[in-house]
Amino acid sequence: MELTQRVLQQFVVLAEEQHFGRAAERLSMSQPPLSQAIQRLERGLKVVLFDRGSRGVRLTPAGRAFAEDARRLLDTQAAAVERVRRIAAGQEGELRLGFIGSLGYQLVPRLLRRSHTELPGLRLHLSAHPSTELVGMLQAGALDLALVRLPVAGTEGLSVRRLGTERLVAALPEQHPRAAAPSLDLRDLAAEAFALPRPGALPGLAEQVALACARAGFTPRPLGQADDLPGLLGFVAAGLCLALVPEQVRSLGVPGVVHRPLLGGSPYLESTIAAVHRPDGPDAAVHRLLEILAALEPAAD
């Protein structure tokens, strides 16, 4: 005997109506086929589910117990169907998202807020790494989507969607003589001491800072190095030196540090932020997040 959804629905409706005519009307069918279906169900279960009378039917004790279980089965089935449809539409499930550290201060929080509102059933697992590591993790299948800084090697065979640009800004101690200036020319900072990103930990940013300074005509004089952005700002907050950092770091609000935009059209003062994913049938949730990202400016406040 096969307990199909239709059979369970017929039984539950008859249990609620306790009348074959009314139940058949609710089910959009005639009474004889409904009566035959219930009889087949009782024969298959080897149980009498209804006491028949001239004015209708009543559930037997076994029928009442089966009615409770049948309702639960139908509810569970409906929930399973709805869940699989939501997953297929990218509205539910799990997604592994990687990002470069500088995007964790503005873009990623804004993405999380929007996705929580629009895709409340989607669970995101976050990890922050340099761009080259993120691309490697995508290639290895350890991530579903990554937010990186271009250019980055290893994207062969991956889909790359440009999201916008992120500029470098100068981070200065608040007591620095130039801290009150609305903007700075990088060339005027040639004699300053710098906190520099360690190439092994922040390769993209280290290369960008070196190229921007070279374009401005000098090699930055290092006071120290740091493996992450909070470390760079720690040197600045101590009043020891300057640092060039991505503009999204402004939202950290580190006491003792001010950020000033840099003048000039050097291509090395800005970098392109991109979303990267595998093109071989990505999860629908990846496309949903890409739609949200397309509406967000990477460096917006």
mmCIF file of C-alpha atoms in Angstrom:
data_model
loop_
_atom_site.group_PDB
_atom_site.id
_atom_site.type_symbol
_atom_site.label_atom_id
_atom_site.label_comp_id
_atom_site.label_asym_id
_atom_site.label_seq_id
_atom_site.Cartn_x
_atom_site.Cartn_y
_atom_site.Cartn_z
ATOM 1 C CA MET A 1 0.000 0.000 0.000
ATOM 2 C CA GLU A 2 1.312 3.437 -0.969
ATOM 3 C CA LEU A 3 0.496 6.351 1.336
ATOM 4 C CA THR A 4 0.505 9.098 -1.270
ATOM 5 C CA GLN A 5 -0.032 12.749 -0.517
ATOM 6 C CA ARG A 6 -3.416 12.601 -2.244
ATOM 7 C CA VAL A 7 -4.621 9.680 -0.113
ATOM 8 C CA LEU A 8 -3.523 11.389 3.085
ATOM 9 C CA GLN A 9 -5.249 14.614 2.021
ATOM 10 C CA GLN A 10 -8.457 12.751 1.281
ATOM 11 C CA PHE A 11 -8.377 11.023 4.661
ATOM 12 C CA VAL A 12 -7.617 14.229 6.587
ATOM 13 C CA VAL A 13 -10.376 16.215 4.849
ATOM 14 C CA LEU A 14 -12.915 13.460 5.538
ATOM 15 C CA ALA A 15 -11.744 13.322 9.160
ATOM 16 C CA GLU A 16 -12.393 17.057 9.447
ATOM 17 C CA GLU A 17 -15.748 17.133 7.639
ATOM 18 C CA GLN A 18 -17.076 13.779 8.948
ATOM 19 C CA HIS A 19 -19.258 13.663 5.854
ATOM 20 C CA PHE A 20 -18.432 12.154 2.467
ATOM 21 C CA GLY A 21 -20.408 14.723 0.495
ATOM 22 C CA ARG A 22 -18.834 17.779 2.097
ATOM 23 C CA ALA A 23 -15.368 16.206 1.980
ATOM 24 C CA ALA A 24 -15.758 15.353 -1.714
ATOM 25 C CA GLU A 25 -16.816 18.923 -2.433
ATOM 26 C CA ARG A 26 -13.718 20.314 -0.663
ATOM 27 C CA LEU A 27 -11.531 17.901 -2.604
ATOM 28 C CA SER A 28 -13.157 18.807 -5.938
ATOM 29 C CA MET A 29 -14.143 15.239 -6.635
ATOM 30 C CA SER A 30 -17.297 13.118 -6.614
ATOM 31 C CA GLN A 31 -18.320 11.063 -3.585
ATOM 32 C CA PRO A 32 -17.957 7.490 -4.963
ATOM 33 C CA PRO A 33 -14.207 7.786 -5.790
ATOM 34 C CA LEU A 34 -13.602 9.277 -2.333
ATOM 35 C CA SER A 35 -15.445 6.417 -0.655
ATOM 36 C CA GLN A 36 -13.478 3.897 -2.701
ATOM 37 C CA ALA A 37 -10.157 5.577 -1.830
ATOM 38 C CA ILE A 38 -10.919 5.449 1.901
ATOM 39 C CA GLN A 39 -11.952 1.808 1.653
ATOM 40 C CA ARG A 40 -8.663 0.975 -0.089
ATOM 41 C CA LEU A 41 -6.788 2.833 2.621
ATOM 42 C CA GLU A 42 -8.550 0.867 5.373
ATOM 43 C CA ARG A 43 -7.899 -2.421 3.589
ATOM 44 C CA GLY A 44 -4.244 -1.529 3.157
ATOM 45 C CA LEU A 45 -3.862 -0.584 6.817
ATOM 46 C CA LYS A 46 -6.045 -3.486 7.926
ATOM 47 C CA VAL A 47 -7.773 -1.022 10.253
ATOM 48 C CA VAL A 48 -11.259 0.547 10.388
ATOM 49 C CA LEU A 49 -10.717 4.316 10.407
ATOM 50 C CA PHE A 50 -14.343 5.492 10.329
ATOM 51 C CA ASP A 51 -17.647 4.379 11.821
ATOM 52 C CA ARG A 52 -20.190 4.948 9.048
ATOM 53 C CA GLY A 53 -23.698 6.186 9.848
ATOM 54 C CA SER A 54 -26.672 7.593 7.991
ATOM 55 C CA ARG A 55 -25.729 11.156 8.892
ATOM 56 C CA GLY A 56 -22.021 10.894 8.267
ATOM 57 C CA VAL A 57 -18.917 9.259 9.633
ATOM 58 C CA ARG A 58 -16.974 9.358 12.879
ATOM 59 C CA LEU A 59 -13.343 8.562 13.482
ATOM 60 C CA THR A 60 -12.590 5.397 15.381
ATOM 61 C CA PRO A 61 -9.887 5.612 18.097
ATOM 62 C CA ALA A 62 -7.404 4.245 15.551
ATOM 63 C CA GLY A 63 -8.700 6.791 13.020
ATOM 64 C CA ARG A 64 -8.143 9.686 15.443
ATOM 65 C CA ALA A 65 -4.556 8.615 16.058
ATOM 66 C CA PHE A 66 -3.918 8.182 12.349
ATOM 67 C CA ALA A 67 -5.438 11.607 11.608
ATOM 68 C CA GLU A 68 -2.895 13.297 13.912
ATOM 69 C CA ASP A 69 -0.004 11.493 12.266
ATOM 70 C CA ALA A 70 -1.345 12.130 8.765
ATOM 71 C CA ARG A 71 -1.549 15.867 9.424
ATOM 72 C CA ARG A 72 2.056 15.853 10.640
ATOM 73 C CA LEU A 73 3.156 13.933 7.545
ATOM 74 C CA LEU A 74 1.419 16.424 5.248
ATOM 75 C CA ASP A 75 2.898 19.389 7.124
ATOM 76 C CA THR A 76 6.385 17.873 6.991
ATOM 77 C CA GLN A 77 6.041 17.148 3.297
ATOM 78 C CA ALA A 78 4.844 20.681 2.569
ATOM 79 C CA ALA A 79 7.737 22.142 4.571
ATOM 80 C CA ALA A 80 10.248 19.949 2.712
ATOM 81 C CA VAL A 81 8.873 21.026 -0.662
ATOM 82 C CA GLU A 82 8.955 24.696 0.340
ATOM 83 C CA ARG A 83 12.521 24.403 1.671
ATOM 84 C CA VAL A 84 13.917 22.747 -1.439
ATOM 85 C CA ARG A 85 12.261 25.405 -3.586
ATOM 86 C CA ARG A 86 13.766 28.165 -1.445
ATOM 87 C CA ILE A 87 17.208 26.586 -1.684
ATOM 88 C CA ALA A 88 16.876 26.274 -5.461
ATOM 89 C CA ALA A 89 15.935 29.965 -5.577
ATOM 90 C CA GLY A 90 18.927 30.957 -3.431
ATOM 91 C CA GLN A 91 16.740 32.036 -0.530
ATOM 92 C CA GLU A 92 17.934 29.403 1.926
ATOM 93 C CA GLY A 93 20.940 27.203 2.565
ATOM 94 C CA GLU A 94 24.601 27.857 3.322
ATOM 95 C CA LEU A 95 27.260 29.837 1.460
ATOM 96 C CA ARG A 96 30.985 30.223 2.130
ATOM 97 C CA LEU A 97 32.087 33.822 1.540
ATOM 98 C CA GLY A 98 35.695 34.984 1.605
ATOM 99 C CA PHE A 99 36.909 38.577 1.520
ATOM 100 C CA ILE A 100 40.021 40.716 1.851
ATOM 101 C CA GLY A 101 40.425 42.333 5.256
ATOM 102 C CA SER A 102 39.781 45.926 4.206
ATOM 103 C CA LEU A 103 36.282 45.046 2.978
ATOM 104 C CA GLY A 104 35.330 43.705 6.392
ATOM 105 C CA TYR A 105 34.784 47.213 7.761
ATOM 106 C CA GLN A 106 32.097 48.592 5.419
ATOM 107 C CA LEU A 107 31.170 46.483 2.396
ATOM 108 C CA VAL A 108 30.810 43.114 4.149
ATOM 109 C CA PRO A 109 28.671 44.469 7.043
ATOM 110 C CA ARG A 110 26.394 46.192 4.545
ATOM 111 C CA LEU A 111 26.168 42.991 2.511
ATOM 112 C CA LEU A 112 25.273 41.048 5.657
ATOM 113 C CA ARG A 113 22.532 43.515 6.584
ATOM 114 C CA ARG A 114 20.959 43.356 3.125
ATOM 115 C CA SER A 115 21.214 39.576 2.831
ATOM 116 C CA HIS A 116 19.716 39.107 6.304
ATOM 117 C CA THR A 117 16.733 41.223 5.248
ATOM 118 C CA GLU A 118 16.269 39.812 1.753
ATOM 119 C CA LEU A 119 17.508 36.244 2.327
ATOM 120 C CA PRO A 120 16.838 35.476 6.007
ATOM 121 C CA GLY A 121 17.126 31.728 5.439
ATOM 122 C CA LEU A 122 20.642 31.954 3.980
ATOM 123 C CA ARG A 123 23.499 31.227 6.408
ATOM 124 C CA LEU A 124 26.846 32.798 5.487
ATOM 125 C CA HIS A 125 30.204 31.430 6.660
ATOM 126 C CA LEU A 126 32.836 34.176 6.483
ATOM 127 C CA SER A 127 36.623 34.053 6.223
ATOM 128 C CA ALA A 128 39.168 36.840 5.588
ATOM 129 C CA HIS A 129 42.374 36.207 3.615
ATOM 130 C CA PRO A 130 44.601 37.955 1.056
ATOM 131 C CA SER A 131 43.301 37.945 -2.505
ATOM 132 C CA THR A 132 45.713 35.261 -3.731
ATOM 133 C CA GLU A 133 44.661 32.881 -0.950
ATOM 134 C CA LEU A 134 40.983 33.515 -1.637
ATOM 135 C CA VAL A 135 41.415 32.651 -5.307
ATOM 136 C CA GLY A 136 43.233 29.459 -4.351
ATOM 137 C CA MET A 137 40.427 28.516 -1.972
ATOM 138 C CA LEU A 138 37.873 29.073 -4.748
ATOM 139 C CA GLN A 139 39.859 26.879 -7.126
ATOM 140 C CA ALA A 140 40.036 24.171 -4.438
ATOM 141 C CA GLY A 141 36.299 24.324 -3.768
ATOM 142 C CA ALA A 142 36.730 25.660 -0.211
ATOM 143 C CA LEU A 143 34.763 28.859 -0.978
ATOM 144 C CA ASP A 144 31.657 29.643 -3.000
ATOM 145 C CA LEU A 145 32.281 33.366 -3.498
ATOM 146 C CA ALA A 146 35.199 35.718 -2.790
ATOM 147 C CA LEU A 147 35.613 39.489 -2.716
ATOM 148 C CA VAL A 148 39.134 40.328 -3.869
ATOM 149 C CA ARG A 149 41.338 43.210 -4.948
ATOM 150 C CA LEU A 150 42.476 43.156 -8.587
ATOM 151 C CA PRO A 151 44.800 42.376 -10.201
ATOM 152 C CA VAL A 152 45.255 38.928 -8.701
ATOM 153 C CA ALA A 153 46.801 35.820 -10.239
ATOM 154 C CA GLY A 154 45.118 32.448 -10.526
ATOM 155 C CA THR A 155 41.650 33.475 -11.730
ATOM 156 C CA GLU A 156 41.843 31.322 -14.864
ATOM 157 C CA GLY A 157 38.576 29.470 -15.275
ATOM 158 C CA LEU A 158 36.806 31.618 -12.664
ATOM 159 C CA SER A 159 34.106 34.224 -13.225
ATOM 160 C CA VAL A 160 35.227 37.720 -12.226
ATOM 161 C CA ARG A 161 32.717 40.543 -11.764
ATOM 162 C CA ARG A 162 34.027 44.028 -11.045
ATOM 163 C CA LEU A 163 32.134 45.803 -8.268
ATOM 164 C CA GLY A 164 33.854 49.177 -7.992
ATOM 165 C CA THR A 165 37.030 50.859 -6.820
ATOM 166 C CA GLU A 166 38.661 51.483 -3.470
ATOM 167 C CA ARG A 167 41.179 54.300 -2.998
ATOM 168 C CA LEU A 168 44.110 54.573 -0.672
ATOM 169 C CA VAL A 169 44.001 57.283 1.979
ATOM 170 C CA ALA A 170 46.699 58.621 4.281
ATOM 171 C CA ALA A 171 46.336 57.705 7.955
ATOM 172 C CA LEU A 172 48.037 60.301 10.152
ATOM 173 C CA PRO A 173 48.402 60.877 13.905
ATOM 174 C CA GLU A 174 45.819 63.463 14.898
ATOM 175 C CA GLN A 175 48.603 65.772 16.161
ATOM 176 C CA HIS A 176 50.494 65.640 12.869
ATOM 177 C CA PRO A 177 51.119 69.088 11.287
ATOM 178 C CA ARG A 178 49.246 68.019 8.150
ATOM 179 C CA ALA A 179 46.306 66.454 9.977
ATOM 180 C CA ALA A 180 44.119 69.546 9.503
ATOM 181 C CA ALA A 181 44.565 69.599 5.723
ATOM 182 C CA PRO A 182 41.453 68.533 3.783
ATOM 183 C CA SER A 183 43.588 66.452 1.410
ATOM 184 C CA LEU A 184 47.231 65.606 0.814
ATOM 185 C CA ASP A 185 49.576 65.203 -2.115
ATOM 186 C CA LEU A 186 51.486 61.956 -1.738
ATOM 187 C CA ARG A 187 54.640 63.650 -3.005
ATOM 188 C CA ASP A 188 54.620 65.921 0.030
ATOM 189 C CA LEU A 189 54.928 62.882 2.306
ATOM 190 C CA ALA A 190 58.241 61.655 0.855
ATOM 191 C CA ALA A 191 60.240 62.625 3.942
ATOM 192 C CA GLU A 192 57.831 60.983 6.394
ATOM 193 C CA ALA A 193 58.310 57.630 8.144
ATOM 194 C CA PHE A 194 55.753 54.956 7.179
ATOM 195 C CA ALA A 195 54.224 51.848 8.694
ATOM 196 C CA LEU A 196 54.212 49.397 5.801
ATOM 197 C CA PRO A 197 52.170 46.229 5.168
ATOM 198 C CA ARG A 198 54.321 43.114 5.280
ATOM 199 C CA PRO A 199 54.355 41.670 1.752
ATOM 200 C CA GLY A 200 53.973 38.108 2.974
ATOM 201 C CA ALA A 201 50.783 38.938 4.893
ATOM 202 C CA LEU A 202 49.236 41.719 2.762
ATOM 203 C CA PRO A 203 50.822 41.240 -0.672
ATOM 204 C CA GLY A 204 48.252 43.212 -2.654
ATOM 205 C CA LEU A 205 48.308 46.240 -0.388
ATOM 206 C CA ALA A 206 52.112 46.128 -0.039
ATOM 207 C CA GLU A 207 52.529 46.217 -3.808
ATOM 208 C CA GLN A 208 49.955 48.978 -4.199
ATOM 209 C CA VAL A 209 51.639 51.204 -1.590
ATOM 210 C CA ALA A 210 55.079 50.638 -3.126
ATOM 211 C CA LEU A 211 53.861 51.459 -6.652
ATOM 212 C CA ALA A 212 51.917 54.541 -5.533
ATOM 213 C CA CYS A 213 54.973 55.946 -3.733
ATOM 214 C CA ALA A 214 57.224 55.114 -6.689
ATOM 215 C CA ARG A 215 54.822 56.964 -8.987
ATOM 216 C CA ALA A 216 55.064 59.932 -6.595
ATOM 217 C CA GLY A 217 58.861 59.833 -6.910
ATOM 218 C CA PHE A 218 60.061 58.222 -3.688
ATOM 219 C CA THR A 219 60.547 54.993 -1.794
ATOM 220 C CA PRO A 220 58.735 55.006 1.570
ATOM 221 C CA ARG A 221 60.996 55.026 4.623
ATOM 222 C CA PRO A 222 59.786 52.227 6.897
ATOM 223 C CA LEU A 223 59.481 52.671 10.643
ATOM 224 C CA GLY A 224 57.910 49.239 10.986
ATOM 225 C CA GLN A 225 55.729 46.594 9.330
ATOM 226 C CA ALA A 226 52.410 45.012 10.232
ATOM 227 C CA ASP A 227 50.553 41.879 9.152
ATOM 228 C CA ASP A 228 47.119 43.507 9.198
ATOM 229 C CA LEU A 229 45.349 46.849 9.015
ATOM 230 C CA PRO A 230 44.790 47.290 12.777
ATOM 231 C CA GLY A 231 48.536 46.813 13.199
ATOM 232 C CA LEU A 232 49.309 49.554 10.694
ATOM 233 C CA LEU A 233 46.909 51.897 12.450
ATOM 234 C CA GLY A 234 48.504 50.993 15.787
ATOM 235 C CA PHE A 235 51.767 52.579 14.634
ATOM 236 C CA VAL A 236 49.873 55.685 13.521
ATOM 237 C CA ALA A 237 47.797 55.939 16.714
ATOM 238 C CA ALA A 238 51.053 55.850 18.692
ATOM 239 C CA GLY A 239 52.095 59.012 16.860
ATOM 240 C CA LEU A 240 55.135 57.333 15.331
ATOM 241 C CA CYS A 241 54.506 57.511 11.582
ATOM 242 C CA LEU A 242 52.035 57.563 8.698
ATOM 243 C CA ALA A 243 50.413 54.724 6.752
ATOM 244 C CA LEU A 244 48.587 54.328 3.471
ATOM 245 C CA VAL A 245 45.452 52.247 3.955
ATOM 246 C CA PRO A 246 42.254 51.419 2.023
ATOM 247 C CA GLU A 247 39.594 54.058 2.572
ATOM 248 C CA GLN A 248 37.110 51.617 4.141
ATOM 249 C CA VAL A 249 39.400 51.475 7.186
ATOM 250 C CA ARG A 250 38.089 54.923 8.128
ATOM 251 C CA SER A 251 35.044 53.273 9.655
ATOM 252 C CA LEU A 252 37.235 51.697 12.368
ATOM 253 C CA GLY A 253 37.415 55.075 14.080
ATOM 254 C CA VAL A 254 40.756 54.354 15.789
ATOM 255 C CA PRO A 255 41.386 57.022 18.470
ATOM 256 C CA GLY A 256 44.302 59.269 17.627
ATOM 257 C CA VAL A 257 44.129 58.600 13.883
ATOM 258 C CA VAL A 258 42.762 60.825 11.118
ATOM 259 C CA HIS A 259 42.345 59.873 7.471
ATOM 260 C CA ARG A 260 42.897 62.239 4.579
ATOM 261 C CA PRO A 261 42.255 61.653 0.856
ATOM 262 C CA LEU A 262 45.223 61.718 -1.492
ATOM 263 C CA LEU A 263 45.338 64.005 -4.496
ATOM 264 C CA GLY A 264 46.365 62.925 -7.947
ATOM 265 C CA GLY A 265 45.223 60.573 -10.649
ATOM 266 C CA SER A 266 47.792 57.848 -10.112
ATOM 267 C CA PRO A 267 46.309 54.450 -11.031
ATOM 268 C CA TYR A 268 48.121 53.027 -8.013
ATOM 269 C CA LEU A 269 46.081 55.094 -5.574
ATOM 270 C CA GLU A 270 43.030 52.998 -6.276
ATOM 271 C CA SER A 271 42.295 49.319 -6.780
ATOM 272 C CA THR A 272 39.424 47.415 -8.319
ATOM 273 C CA ILE A 273 37.229 45.312 -6.046
ATOM 274 C CA ALA A 274 35.761 42.220 -7.677
ATOM 275 C CA ALA A 275 33.532 39.254 -6.829
ATOM 276 C CA VAL A 276 34.949 35.928 -8.000
ATOM 277 C CA HIS A 277 33.227 32.547 -8.175
ATOM 278 C CA ARG A 278 33.382 29.269 -10.043
ATOM 279 C CA PRO A 279 31.305 29.379 -13.241
ATOM 280 C CA ASP A 280 30.366 25.691 -13.289
ATOM 281 C CA GLY A 281 26.762 25.938 -12.152
ATOM 282 C CA PRO A 282 27.176 28.109 -9.039
ATOM 283 C CA ASP A 283 24.621 27.860 -6.270
ATOM 284 C CA ALA A 284 21.603 30.095 -6.788
ATOM 285 C CA ALA A 285 22.562 31.854 -3.538
ATOM 286 C CA VAL A 286 25.767 33.070 -5.231
ATOM 287 C CA HIS A 287 23.682 34.826 -7.879
ATOM 288 C CA ARG A 288 21.435 36.340 -5.212
ATOM 289 C CA LEU A 289 24.444 37.756 -3.350
ATOM 290 C CA LEU A 290 25.903 39.068 -6.607
ATOM 291 C CA GLU A 291 22.640 40.934 -7.229
ATOM 292 C CA ILE A 292 22.900 42.540 -3.789
ATOM 293 C CA LEU A 293 26.587 43.378 -4.287
ATOM 294 C CA ALA A 294 25.824 45.041 -7.610
ATOM 295 C CA ALA A 295 23.681 47.554 -5.736
ATOM 296 C CA LEU A 296 26.381 48.353 -3.159
ATOM 297 C CA GLU A 297 29.289 50.733 -3.669
ATOM 298 C CA PRO A 298 32.418 49.128 -2.127
ATOM 299 C CA ALA A 299 33.597 52.342 -0.494
ATOM 300 C CA ALA A 300 30.218 53.863 0.334
ATOM 301 C CA ASP A 301 29.582 55.139 3.855
#
